[in-house]
Structures are given as structure tokens and as C-alpha cells.
CSV table of C-alpha atoms and ligand atoms in Angstrom, one decimal:
chain,number,residue,atom,x,y,z
A,1,MET,CA,-35.8,-49.6,40.5
A,2,GLN,CA,-34.6,-46.9,37.1
A,3,THR,CA,-37.4,-45.1,35.3
A,4,ALA,CA,-37.5,-44.0,32.2
A,5,ASP,CA,-40.1,-41.7,29.5
A,6,VAL,CA,-39.9,-44.2,26.9
A,7,VAL,CA,-37.5,-47.4,26.3
A,8,VAL,CA,-36.4,-48.0,22.9
A,9,ILE,CA,-35.2,-51.4,22.7
A,10,GLY,CA,-32.5,-51.8,19.8
A,11,ALA,CA,-30.1,-49.3,18.7
A,12,GLY,CA,-29.9,-50.1,15.1
A,13,ILE,CA,-30.4,-47.1,12.0
A,14,ASN,CA,-34.0,-47.2,13.3
A,15,GLY,CA,-34.3,-47.1,17.0
A,16,ALA,CA,-31.5,-44.3,17.2
A,17,ALA,CA,-33.3,-42.3,15.3
A,18,ILE,CA,-36.4,-42.7,17.4
A,19,ALA,CA,-34.3,-42.3,20.1
A,20,TYR,CA,-32.8,-39.3,18.8
A,21,ASN,CA,-36.1,-37.7,17.7
A,22,LEU,CA,-38.0,-38.0,21.5
A,23,ALA,CA,-34.7,-36.5,23.0
A,24,LYS,CA,-34.6,-33.6,20.2
A,25,ARG,CA,-38.7,-32.9,20.9
A,26,GLY,CA,-37.5,-32.9,24.8
A,27,LEU,CA,-38.2,-35.9,26.1
A,28,LYS,CA,-35.9,-36.1,29.1
A,29,ASN,CA,-35.6,-39.5,30.4
A,30,VAL,CA,-35.7,-41.5,27.0
A,31,VAL,CA,-33.4,-44.9,27.2
A,32,LEU,CA,-31.9,-46.6,24.4
A,33,VAL,CA,-31.1,-50.3,25.1
A,34,GLU,CA,-29.3,-52.5,22.8
A,35,LYS,CA,-27.9,-56.0,23.1
A,36,HIS,CA,-24.7,-55.8,22.1
A,37,LEU,CA,-23.3,-52.9,19.9
A,38,LEU,CA,-24.3,-49.9,17.3
A,39,ALA,CA,-25.6,-51.3,14.4
A,40,SER,CA,-24.8,-54.5,15.4
A,41,GLY,CA,-28.4,-56.1,13.2
A,42,GLY,CA,-29.4,-55.6,10.1
A,43,THR,CA,-28.4,-52.1,9.6
A,44,GLY,CA,-24.5,-52.7,10.4
A,45,ARG,CA,-24.7,-55.4,7.0
A,46,SER,CA,-27.1,-53.1,4.9
A,47,ALA,CA,-26.0,-52.0,1.3
A,48,ALA,CA,-27.8,-48.5,2.7
A,49,PHE,CA,-29.0,-47.7,-0.8
A,50,LEU,CA,-30.9,-44.7,-0.9
A,51,ARG,CA,-33.4,-44.8,-3.6
A,52,GLN,CA,-37.0,-43.6,-3.4
A,53,HIS,CA,-38.6,-46.2,-6.2
A,54,TYR,CA,-41.6,-47.5,-4.4
A,55,SER,CA,-44.9,-48.6,-5.0
A,56,ASN,CA,-47.4,-46.8,-2.1
A,57,GLU,CA,-47.0,-43.1,-1.7
A,58,GLU,CA,-46.3,-43.2,2.2
A,59,LEU,CA,-42.7,-45.3,1.8
A,60,VAL,CA,-42.2,-42.8,-1.2
A,61,ARG,CA,-42.8,-40.0,1.4
A,62,MET,CA,-40.6,-41.7,3.7
A,63,ALA,CA,-37.6,-42.2,1.6
A,64,LYS,CA,-37.5,-39.1,0.1
A,65,ARG,CA,-37.7,-36.8,3.6
A,66,SER,CA,-35.1,-39.3,4.4
A,67,VAL,CA,-32.7,-38.8,1.6
A,68,GLU,CA,-33.2,-34.7,2.8
A,69,ILE,CA,-31.8,-35.5,5.9
A,70,PHE,CA,-29.1,-37.9,4.4
A,71,ARG,CA,-28.3,-35.1,2.4
A,72,ASN,CA,-28.0,-32.3,4.8
A,73,PHE,CA,-27.2,-34.3,7.4
A,74,ASP,CA,-24.5,-32.6,9.0
A,75,ASP,CA,-26.7,-29.5,9.3
A,76,MET,CA,-30.1,-31.2,10.1
A,77,ILE,CA,-29.0,-34.2,12.6
A,78,GLY,CA,-24.8,-32.9,13.3
A,79,GLY,CA,-21.8,-35.3,12.1
A,80,ASP,CA,-20.5,-36.9,8.7
A,81,CYS,CA,-23.2,-40.1,7.5
A,82,GLY,CA,-21.4,-40.9,5.1
A,83,TYR,CA,-23.8,-40.0,2.1
A,84,VAL,CA,-22.1,-40.3,-1.4
A,85,GLN,CA,-24.3,-39.3,-4.2
A,86,CYS,CA,-23.5,-40.6,-7.0
A,87,GLY,CA,-26.7,-41.3,-8.3
A,88,TRP,CA,-29.0,-44.6,-8.1
A,89,VAL,CA,-30.6,-46.3,-11.2
A,90,PHE,CA,-32.7,-49.0,-11.4
A,91,LEU,CA,-32.2,-51.6,-14.7
A,92,VAL,CA,-35.8,-53.2,-15.4
A,93,PRO,CA,-36.8,-55.9,-17.7
A,94,GLU,CA,-39.6,-56.6,-19.8
A,95,GLY,CA,-42.9,-57.3,-18.3
A,96,VAL,CA,-43.3,-54.6,-15.6
A,97,ALA,CA,-43.7,-51.5,-18.2
A,98,GLU,CA,-47.2,-50.6,-16.8
A,99,ALA,CA,-45.8,-51.2,-13.0
A,100,PHE,CA,-42.9,-49.0,-13.9
A,101,MET,CA,-43.9,-46.2,-15.5
A,102,GLY,CA,-47.2,-45.6,-13.1
A,103,ASN,CA,-44.3,-45.8,-10.0
A,104,VAL,CA,-42.4,-43.3,-11.6
A,105,ALA,CA,-45.3,-40.7,-12.6
A,106,MET,CA,-46.6,-40.9,-8.4
A,107,GLN,CA,-43.2,-40.5,-7.5
A,108,GLN,CA,-42.6,-37.3,-9.8
A,109,ARG,CA,-46.0,-36.2,-8.6
A,110,LEU,CA,-44.7,-36.5,-5.0
A,111,GLY,CA,-41.6,-34.0,-5.8
A,112,VAL,CA,-39.4,-36.7,-6.4
A,113,ASP,CA,-36.2,-36.0,-8.7
A,114,THR,CA,-36.7,-39.1,-11.1
A,115,ARG,CA,-37.4,-40.1,-14.4
A,116,GLU,CA,-36.5,-42.4,-17.6
A,117,ILE,CA,-33.6,-42.7,-19.6
A,118,SER,CA,-32.7,-44.0,-22.4
A,119,LYS,CA,-29.8,-46.7,-22.7
A,120,GLU,CA,-27.9,-44.1,-24.2
A,121,GLU,CA,-28.0,-41.7,-21.5
A,122,LEU,CA,-27.2,-44.2,-19.4
A,123,LYS,CA,-23.6,-45.5,-21.4
A,124,GLU,CA,-22.8,-41.7,-21.2
A,125,LEU,CA,-22.7,-41.9,-17.5
A,126,GLU,CA,-21.9,-45.4,-17.4
A,127,PRO,CA,-19.8,-47.0,-20.6
A,128,ARG,CA,-18.9,-50.4,-19.2
A,129,VAL,CA,-22.4,-51.6,-18.6
A,130,ASN,CA,-24.0,-54.2,-21.1
A,131,LEU,CA,-27.5,-53.0,-21.4
A,132,ALA,CA,-29.0,-56.3,-23.9
A,133,ASP,CA,-31.5,-57.6,-21.0
A,134,VAL,CA,-32.7,-54.2,-20.3
A,135,ASP,CA,-36.4,-52.7,-21.1
A,136,ARG,CA,-36.4,-49.7,-18.7
A,137,ILE,CA,-34.3,-47.6,-17.0
A,138,CYS,CA,-35.0,-45.0,-14.1
A,139,TYR,CA,-32.7,-42.3,-12.6
A,140,GLU,CA,-32.8,-40.7,-9.3
A,141,LYS,CA,-29.8,-38.0,-9.9
A,142,THR,CA,-29.7,-37.1,-6.3
A,143,THR,CA,-29.3,-40.3,-4.5
A,144,GLY,CA,-26.6,-43.2,-3.8
A,145,TYR,CA,-25.8,-44.6,-0.1
A,146,ALA,CA,-24.6,-43.7,3.0
A,147,ASN,CA,-22.3,-45.4,6.0
A,148,PRO,CA,-24.6,-47.1,7.8
A,149,HIS,CA,-22.5,-46.9,11.3
A,150,ASP,CA,-21.7,-43.4,11.2
A,151,SER,CA,-25.5,-42.6,10.3
A,152,THR,CA,-26.2,-44.8,13.7
A,153,TYR,CA,-23.2,-43.6,15.8
A,154,CYS,CA,-23.9,-40.1,14.7
A,155,TYR,CA,-27.9,-40.3,15.7
A,156,VAL,CA,-26.8,-41.9,19.2
A,157,GLN,CA,-24.1,-39.5,19.8
A,158,ARG,CA,-26.7,-36.6,19.3
A,159,PHE,CA,-29.4,-38.1,21.1
A,160,ARG,CA,-26.7,-39.0,24.3
A,161,GLU,CA,-25.2,-34.9,24.2
A,162,LEU,CA,-29.3,-34.3,24.3
A,163,GLY,CA,-29.4,-36.2,27.9
A,164,GLY,CA,-30.5,-39.8,26.5
A,165,THR,CA,-29.3,-42.7,27.9
A,166,LEU,CA,-27.4,-45.7,25.8
A,167,MET,CA,-27.0,-48.7,27.7
A,168,HIS,CA,-25.4,-50.9,25.1
A,169,MET,CA,-24.1,-54.8,25.3
A,170,THR,CA,-27.3,-54.8,27.9
A,171,PRO,CA,-30.0,-57.2,26.2
A,172,VAL,CA,-33.5,-56.5,27.2
A,173,GLN,CA,-34.9,-60.2,28.8
A,174,GLY,CA,-38.4,-59.3,29.1
A,175,LEU,CA,-41.1,-57.2,29.7
A,176,MET,CA,-43.6,-55.9,32.5
A,177,ILE,CA,-46.8,-55.8,31.5
A,178,GLU,CA,-50.1,-55.0,33.8
A,179,ASN,CA,-53.8,-55.0,33.0
A,180,GLY,CA,-53.4,-54.7,29.0
A,181,ALA,CA,-50.5,-51.8,29.9
A,182,VAL,CA,-47.0,-51.7,29.4
A,183,LYS,CA,-45.4,-50.8,32.3
A,184,GLY,CA,-41.4,-51.6,32.3
A,185,VAL,CA,-38.7,-53.8,30.6
A,186,ARG,CA,-36.3,-56.4,31.9
A,187,THR,CA,-32.8,-56.1,31.3
A,188,SER,CA,-29.5,-57.8,32.1
A,189,ARG,CA,-28.4,-54.7,34.0
A,190,GLY,CA,-31.9,-54.7,35.8
A,191,ASP,CA,-35.5,-53.2,35.6
A,192,ILE,CA,-36.5,-50.3,34.1
A,193,ALA,CA,-39.8,-48.9,34.7
A,194,THR,CA,-41.6,-46.9,31.8
A,195,GLY,CA,-44.7,-46.4,30.4
A,196,VAL,CA,-43.7,-46.6,27.1
A,197,VAL,CA,-41.5,-49.5,25.2
A,198,ILE,CA,-40.4,-49.1,21.4
A,199,ASN,CA,-39.6,-52.4,19.5
A,200,ALA,CA,-37.1,-51.6,17.3
A,201,ALA,CA,-35.3,-54.5,17.5
A,202,GLY,CA,-34.6,-55.6,13.9
A,203,PRO,CA,-34.1,-59.6,13.3
A,204,TRP,CA,-35.0,-60.2,16.8
A,205,ALA,CA,-38.4,-58.0,16.9
A,206,HIS,CA,-41.1,-61.4,17.3
A,207,ILE,CA,-38.9,-62.6,19.9
A,208,VAL,CA,-39.2,-59.6,21.9
A,209,GLY,CA,-43.2,-59.6,20.5
A,210,GLN,CA,-43.5,-63.1,22.8
A,211,TRP,CA,-42.5,-61.5,25.8
A,212,ALA,CA,-45.8,-59.1,25.2
A,213,GLY,CA,-48.3,-62.0,24.0
A,214,LEU,CA,-48.1,-60.6,20.6
A,215,ASP,CA,-47.8,-62.9,17.1
A,216,VAL,CA,-45.4,-60.6,15.0
A,217,PRO,CA,-44.9,-62.3,12.0
A,218,ILE,CA,-41.5,-61.7,11.1
A,219,GLN,CA,-39.3,-64.3,9.8
A,220,VAL,CA,-35.4,-63.8,9.3
A,221,THR,CA,-33.7,-64.6,6.2
A,222,ARG,CA,-30.0,-64.8,5.3
A,223,GLU,CA,-28.6,-62.2,2.9
A,224,THR,CA,-24.8,-62.2,1.9
A,225,GLU,CA,-22.9,-59.0,0.3
A,226,ILE,CA,-19.4,-59.4,-1.2
A,227,ILE,CA,-17.3,-57.1,-2.1
A,228,LEU,CA,-14.7,-56.6,-4.9
A,229,GLU,CA,-11.5,-54.6,-5.5
A,230,THR,CA,-11.8,-52.6,-8.4
A,231,ALA,CA,-8.8,-50.5,-9.0
A,232,ASP,CA,-7.4,-52.7,-11.8
A,233,VAL,CA,-10.9,-52.7,-13.8
A,234,ASP,CA,-10.9,-49.0,-14.2
A,235,GLY,CA,-12.6,-48.2,-11.1
A,236,PRO,CA,-16.6,-49.1,-9.2
A,237,PRO,CA,-19.5,-48.8,-11.1
A,238,ARG,CA,-20.3,-45.0,-11.6
A,239,LEU,CA,-23.7,-45.3,-10.4
A,240,ALA,CA,-25.9,-47.3,-7.5
A,241,PHE,CA,-27.7,-49.6,-9.6
A,242,SER,CA,-30.8,-52.0,-8.5
A,243,ASP,CA,-30.7,-54.2,-11.1
A,244,MET,CA,-34.1,-56.2,-11.4
A,245,ALA,CA,-33.0,-57.4,-14.7
A,246,LYS,CA,-30.2,-59.5,-13.2
A,247,ALA,CA,-31.8,-59.4,-9.7
A,248,ILE,CA,-28.6,-58.1,-8.0
A,249,TYR,CA,-27.3,-54.7,-6.9
A,250,TYR,CA,-24.0,-53.3,-6.6
A,251,ARG,CA,-22.8,-50.0,-6.1
A,252,PRO,CA,-19.3,-48.4,-5.8
A,253,ASP,CA,-17.9,-48.8,-1.9
A,254,GLY,CA,-15.2,-46.1,-1.8
A,255,GLY,CA,-13.1,-44.8,-4.4
A,256,THR,CA,-12.1,-48.3,-5.9
A,257,ARG,CA,-14.1,-51.4,-4.4
A,258,THR,CA,-17.4,-52.4,-5.4
A,259,LEU,CA,-20.2,-53.7,-3.3
A,260,LEU,CA,-22.5,-56.8,-4.7
A,261,GLY,CA,-25.3,-57.8,-3.6
A,262,ARG,CA,-28.7,-60.4,-4.6
A,263,GLY,CA,-31.7,-59.0,-5.3
A,264,PHE,CA,-35.2,-60.2,-5.7
A,265,PRO,CA,-36.7,-62.4,-7.1
A,266,LYS,CA,-34.3,-65.2,-5.0
A,267,PRO,CA,-34.5,-68.1,-3.3
A,268,TYR,CA,-34.7,-67.1,0.4
A,269,GLU,CA,-33.4,-68.8,3.5
A,270,PHE,CA,-35.1,-68.3,6.7
A,271,VAL,CA,-32.7,-68.9,9.7
A,272,ASP,CA,-32.8,-68.1,13.9
A,273,PRO,CA,-31.0,-65.1,14.0
A,274,ASP,CA,-28.9,-66.3,16.6
A,275,HIS,CA,-27.7,-69.1,14.5
A,276,PHE,CA,-26.8,-68.8,11.5
A,277,LYS,CA,-24.1,-69.5,8.6
A,278,ASP,CA,-22.4,-66.2,8.5
A,279,GLN,CA,-20.0,-67.2,5.5
A,280,ALA,CA,-20.7,-66.8,1.7
A,281,ASP,CA,-21.8,-70.1,0.3
A,282,ILE,CA,-19.4,-71.0,-3.2
A,283,ASP,CA,-22.3,-71.4,-5.4
A,284,PHE,CA,-23.5,-68.4,-4.1
A,285,LEU,CA,-20.2,-66.6,-5.1
A,286,ASP,CA,-20.1,-68.7,-8.6
A,287,ASP,CA,-23.7,-67.2,-9.3
A,288,MET,CA,-22.9,-63.6,-8.7
A,289,SER,CA,-20.0,-63.3,-10.3
A,290,ARG,CA,-22.0,-64.7,-13.5
A,291,ARG,CA,-24.6,-62.3,-13.5
A,292,PHE,CA,-22.6,-59.2,-12.2
A,293,VAL,CA,-19.7,-60.1,-15.8
A,294,GLU,CA,-22.5,-60.2,-17.7
A,295,ARG,CA,-23.6,-56.7,-17.1
A,296,PHE,CA,-19.7,-55.3,-16.6
A,297,PRO,CA,-18.3,-57.6,-19.1
A,298,GLY,CA,-15.1,-55.3,-18.5
A,299,PHE,CA,-15.0,-57.0,-14.7
A,300,GLU,CA,-14.5,-60.4,-15.4
A,301,LYS,CA,-10.6,-59.8,-13.8
A,302,ALA,CA,-11.8,-58.2,-10.8
A,303,LEU,CA,-11.6,-60.3,-7.4
A,304,PHE,CA,-13.7,-61.0,-4.6
A,305,ILE,CA,-11.5,-59.4,-1.6
A,306,ASN,CA,-14.6,-59.9,1.4
A,307,SER,CA,-18.0,-61.2,2.2
A,308,TYR,CA,-19.9,-61.2,5.1
A,309,VAL,CA,-23.7,-62.3,5.7
A,310,GLY,CA,-26.5,-60.1,7.6
A,311,LEU,CA,-30.2,-60.5,8.5
A,312,TYR,CA,-33.6,-59.5,7.0
A,313,ASP,CA,-36.9,-58.9,9.4
A,314,VAL,CA,-39.3,-60.0,6.4
A,315,THR,CA,-43.1,-59.5,7.1
A,316,PRO,CA,-45.6,-61.3,4.7
A,317,ASP,CA,-46.0,-58.3,2.7
A,318,TRP,CA,-42.5,-57.0,3.0
A,319,TYR,CA,-44.2,-54.1,4.3
A,320,PRO,CA,-42.6,-52.6,8.1
A,321,ILE,CA,-44.7,-53.1,11.1
A,322,LEU,CA,-45.3,-49.5,12.8
A,323,GLY,CA,-47.0,-47.9,15.6
A,324,LYS,CA,-49.0,-48.3,18.5
A,325,VAL,CA,-50.6,-52.1,19.1
A,326,GLU,CA,-53.8,-52.6,19.4
A,327,GLY,CA,-54.9,-54.0,23.2
A,328,LEU,CA,-51.6,-53.5,25.1
A,329,ARG,CA,-50.9,-49.7,25.9
A,330,GLY,CA,-47.8,-48.3,25.7
A,331,PHE,CA,-46.2,-50.9,23.3
A,332,HIS,CA,-45.0,-49.6,19.7
A,333,MET,CA,-44.0,-51.0,16.8
A,334,CYS,CA,-40.9,-50.2,14.7
A,335,ALA,CA,-39.8,-53.5,13.2
A,336,GLY,CA,-40.3,-55.8,10.1
A,337,PHE,CA,-38.2,-53.2,7.3
A,338,SER,CA,-37.4,-56.8,5.1
A,339,GLY,CA,-34.4,-55.4,3.5
A,340,HIS,CA,-35.3,-51.8,2.9
A,341,GLY,CA,-35.7,-49.8,6.1
A,342,PHE,CA,-31.9,-48.0,6.4
A,343,LYS,CA,-33.3,-45.9,4.0
A,344,LEU,CA,-36.2,-44.9,5.7
A,345,GLY,CA,-34.6,-44.1,9.0
A,346,PRO,CA,-34.3,-40.9,9.2
A,347,CYS,CA,-38.1,-40.4,8.9
A,348,ILE,CA,-39.1,-43.3,10.8
A,349,GLY,CA,-37.4,-41.6,13.7
A,350,GLU,CA,-39.6,-38.6,13.3
A,351,LEU,CA,-42.9,-40.3,12.6
A,352,ILE,CA,-42.7,-42.6,15.7
A,353,ALA,CA,-41.6,-39.2,18.0
A,354,GLU,CA,-44.8,-37.6,16.3
A,355,GLU,CA,-46.8,-40.5,17.7
A,356,ILE,CA,-45.6,-40.8,20.8
A,357,ILE,CA,-45.8,-37.0,21.6
A,358,ASP,CA,-48.3,-35.7,19.8
A,359,GLY,CA,-50.4,-38.5,19.7
A,360,LYS,CA,-50.1,-39.8,15.9
A,361,ALA,CA,-47.9,-39.5,13.2
A,362,GLU,CA,-48.7,-36.4,10.9
A,363,SER,CA,-46.1,-36.2,8.4
A,364,VAL,CA,-46.9,-39.0,7.0
A,365,ASP,CA,-49.8,-41.4,7.9
A,366,ILE,CA,-48.8,-44.7,9.2
A,367,SER,CA,-52.1,-46.3,10.0
A,368,ARG,CA,-52.0,-48.9,7.4
A,369,PHE,CA,-48.6,-50.4,8.8
A,370,SER,CA,-50.1,-51.4,11.9
A,371,LEU,CA,-49.5,-55.2,13.1
A,372,SER,CA,-53.2,-55.8,12.9
A,373,ARG,CA,-53.2,-55.5,9.2
A,374,PHE,CA,-52.6,-58.8,9.0
A,375,SER,CA,-55.3,-60.2,11.1
A,376,ARG,CA,-57.5,-58.1,8.8
A,377,GLY,CA,-56.0,-59.1,5.8
A,378,GLU,CA,-55.1,-55.4,4.2
A,379,LEU,CA,-51.4,-56.4,3.6
A,380,PHE,CA,-49.8,-54.1,1.2
A,381,ARG,CA,-49.5,-54.8,-2.5
A,382,ALA,CA,-46.2,-54.0,-4.0
A,383,ALA,CA,-45.8,-53.3,-7.7
A,384,TYR,CA,-42.6,-55.9,-8.3
A,385,GLY,CA,-42.8,-58.2,-5.3
A,386,GLY,CA,-40.3,-58.9,-2.8
A,387,ASN,CA,-38.4,-55.8,-1.0
A,388,ARG,CA,-38.4,-53.9,-4.1
A,389,ALA,CA,-41.2,-52.8,-2.7
B,1,FAD,C1,-27.4,-57.2,3.5
B,1,FAD,C2,-28.5,-56.6,3.7
B,1,FAD,C3,-28.4,-55.3,2.6
B,1,FAD,C4,-29.8,-54.3,2.7
B,1,FAD,N1,-29.3,-53.3,1.9
B,1,FAD,C5,-30.2,-52.0,2.1
B,1,FAD,C6,-29.8,-51.1,0.9
B,1,FAD,O1,-29.8,-50.9,0.2
B,1,FAD,N2,-31.3,-50.3,1.7
B,1,FAD,C7,-31.6,-50.1,2.8
B,1,FAD,O2,-32.6,-49.3,2.8
B,1,FAD,N3,-31.7,-51.1,3.6
B,1,FAD,C8,-31.1,-52.3,3.4
B,1,FAD,N4,-30.7,-53.3,4.4
B,1,FAD,C9,-32.0,-53.3,5.2
B,1,FAD,C10,-31.6,-52.3,6.3
B,1,FAD,O3,-30.4,-52.3,6.7
B,1,FAD,C11,-32.6,-52.5,7.7
B,1,FAD,O4,-34.4,-52.9,7.1
B,1,FAD,C12,-32.5,-52.0,9.0
B,1,FAD,O5,-31.1,-51.2,8.9
B,1,FAD,C13,-32.9,-52.0,9.9
B,1,FAD,O6,-32.8,-51.2,11.1
B,1,FAD,P1,-33.6,-51.1,12.2
B,1,FAD,O7,-32.5,-50.1,13.4
B,1,FAD,O8,-35.2,-51.8,12.1
B,1,FAD,O9,-33.4,-52.9,12.8
B,1,FAD,P2,-31.5,-53.4,13.0
B,1,FAD,O10,-30.3,-52.5,12.6
B,1,FAD,O11,-31.8,-55.1,13.1
B,1,FAD,O12,-31.3,-52.8,15.0
B,1,FAD,C14,-32.0,-54.0,15.8
B,1,FAD,C15,-31.1,-53.8,17.0
B,1,FAD,O13,-31.8,-54.3,17.9
B,1,FAD,C16,-30.9,-54.9,18.9
B,1,FAD,N5,-31.9,-56.1,19.7
B,1,FAD,C17,-32.5,-57.4,18.9
B,1,FAD,N6,-32.7,-57.7,20.2
B,1,FAD,C18,-32.8,-57.1,21.2
B,1,FAD,C19,-32.8,-57.2,22.6
B,1,FAD,N7,-33.6,-58.0,23.2
B,1,FAD,N8,-32.4,-56.3,23.8
B,1,FAD,C20,-31.8,-54.7,23.0
B,1,FAD,N9,-31.1,-55.0,21.9
B,1,FAD,C21,-31.7,-56.0,20.9
B,1,FAD,C22,-30.4,-56.1,17.8
B,1,FAD,O14,-28.6,-56.3,18.5
B,1,FAD,C23,-29.9,-54.8,16.9
B,1,FAD,O15,-29.1,-53.9,16.5
B,1,FAD,C24,-30.1,-54.1,4.0
B,1,FAD,C25,-29.9,-55.3,5.1
B,1,FAD,C26,-29.2,-56.4,4.6
B,1,FAD,C27,-28.5,-57.3,5.6
């Protein structure tokens, strides 16, 4: 039977970064198993914003470390992750000023390059924007977005160069468990004996959890993104925007196009990750067009040229489930990123490798992210709710 020191289930950004970090830390026999292709889950559909604006310190630290890696990707990992430092702004409506100010102050204390800017200052950066319904604006000059496929690809290639094994197009079909400890995984290409399994299966992670007899509270939601051709309206927005006032987000998508998606709050559509409608709904497209043109009136003539549907793996508090699982030796969770887990991937890879090799994640404490927080009722609280986290 094939053996492994560690089996990582799922080659999205998180599984890929974990596998790479384990190999980099010296584990010789790590196997990354992916049921389809690299980044074929949430990662491949990600808008891939890299903001650091969170309301809990652990996530700020994770996002900050990840941004450092994305910005220096070629030196720190190797290859081009498609990082674009266009700057990120957060537009908030009236009613959340206290949470907003508290978050910005906490992030500054943790060393994040972030500050509040005035409407006039934003107009200097992007004159075409109508800010009538905006109360406060936060600006992170050194963030932007990356390419989720390229980032995942680089992690997996570097992992393989370090001696790791990728088994793609290979579904994991079950777990081998004895006396409260992981003994291996069953795949479509045979069993792999191992004492350590990482569940990085994204929108399928609750199914992997069921094989281990665990109740992993992840629900799957359907999320649509739209691409506009904006060459004929003087180019895409000059920055990446998270627009809480209109509950949308948008950013440049290369030189002439714009990526547009729907943010919190919104009605959520829960789906089966293996059976869902992968085409955008007409009502949704109409609504998005209205919201976006209210913000950028000059974009009225811009055409939607593509749209696609991806999945969020959502937990009850919109925070991921990380780390070892009580009562099941060798089983580690890394899922439930609730629509904001791309930007965390580089740091998550380091943290899960620390937990496995050193026994504890030291660079950021992940103990509050355990699966057992749900049964203990110790859920995270976020300043704005939903995946604004
Ligand atoms: C539309 C959209 C927009 C988003 N925008 C942002 C954003 O702007 N910024 C941000 O930070 N995050 C964003 N996210 C969220 C982010 O993309 C995800 O949180 C992150 O990519 C999740 O990565 P992952 O590796 O944990 O899981 P995934 O990318 O879902 O990967 C899980 C992998 O596991 C594999 N798998 C599942 N079951 C098995 C099995 N049994 N055997 C083998 N393999 C298996 C799947 O095929 C998949 O490749 C967005 C997500 C979506 C859908």
C-alpha cells in the first residue's frame, strides 16, 4: 500500500500552501490529493481581493502575513502569483462608524498600512465614482488582488520540486480510522496509509468530516461573478473596491476589464456542491447593473461579457475551522473559509505546517478556530457581519 507522512485533501489555495510548507519544512513524503484539477473549488472562482480589514486580531495577522508573501511571491515562494497592487478601498454607509474606526485603529496597531481617507482624497484617486451614500472610507495602499489559479499553481509546482506528490483527478472516497486515530485515506487510485490527514476540501469538507464521524457545520452557497468590458468607458476602476454601501465589490481585471460581485448583506442561496445552477440569474444581473452604475454612472454603456458561479463554504460565524480535532488523532481541519479565504492562504499554509511539525501554530494562535468552538458556543463575532469578518 502507498504510504505518506501527511495526506492533504484538496488542491485549492489552502491545501496547496499547506502541502508546500510541509515539504519546505522537510517532510519528505507528503501527498496532495485533488479530486479534479488544481483550484477547481472556490479558489478558481475567487475574486482574490487581498484586504487586511478584519475585526479580529488573528485574521488581521494572517491577512497581513499573506499580503507580505503575495507582494514578494517570487522571492518567498517562487513564480508569478499575478499580484496587482492597485490599492484597496472600503466604502461604508452610515451606522457603522464605531466598528469601522475600531477596526482601523486595531489594524494600525498591528502594523497594517491602512488609514481613513476623505471623499475628496478618493476622488483624486478615482474621479469617476459617485460617493453620495458613503459615510467613511478606508484605504490600504499596498494591497490589491492576485491571480488565484497562478498562485495555486506556483505553490503546487514548488511543492513537487521539493519532492511532494500531487495526485490530481483522484477523489478521496473515505478515511481509514482505528481507535480514535487516522490510519489512511481511500482514493479512486487505491489506499494511502498515513497518520496525518488535512481536510482542505472547501465546499466538500463537511462530507470528508462525515467519513470521520464529525459534524462539520459547513453550508455551501452559490456566488456569481460578472466580468465587464470597460475599455470603452475609460478603463476599469483604478482601485479594488469593497463597497458595503452598495453591497457589491469590483476591481480591475487586467488592463481593460472589470470584475464585479455581490457582497454582504444579501440573500444566500444554499446549494448541493455537486448539483447547482452554474449560470447567472437574469434578476441578479439586472440588480448588479443597477448597483454598479449608481456608483460609477459613466459605466452605463459598459457591457457584461462573462459571468460564472462559484461556491462559498460557510460556517455559522463566517470564520474558518482550523487545526486538530479533539478525539480524532491525526485529523486536522482547514476549511469553512466563508468567502474570504483566498487572501489568507499563504499564512494558513505556514500555520498548519507549524501545527503538524512543531505541535502548535506559533506565529498566529489558531486555537479559537477549532471545530469544537461550535459545540462550546464560542463563536467569533465580527464588526459588520457576514464575510466582511
Ligand atoms: C465568487 C467568489 C469570490 C471570492 N472572493 C474572494 C476574495 O475576494 N478574497 C478572498 O480572500 N476570498 C474570496 N473568496 C473565497 C476564497 O476563494 C476561498 O475561501 C478559498 O479559495 C478557499 O480555498 P480552499 O483551498 O480552502 O478551498 P477550495 O478552493 O474550495 O479547494 C478545495 C479543493 O478540494 C477538492 N476536494 C474536495 N473534496 C475532495 C475529495 N473528496 N477528494 C479530493 N479532493 C477534494 C476540491 O476539488 C477543491 O479543489 C471567493 C470565493 C468565491 C466563490
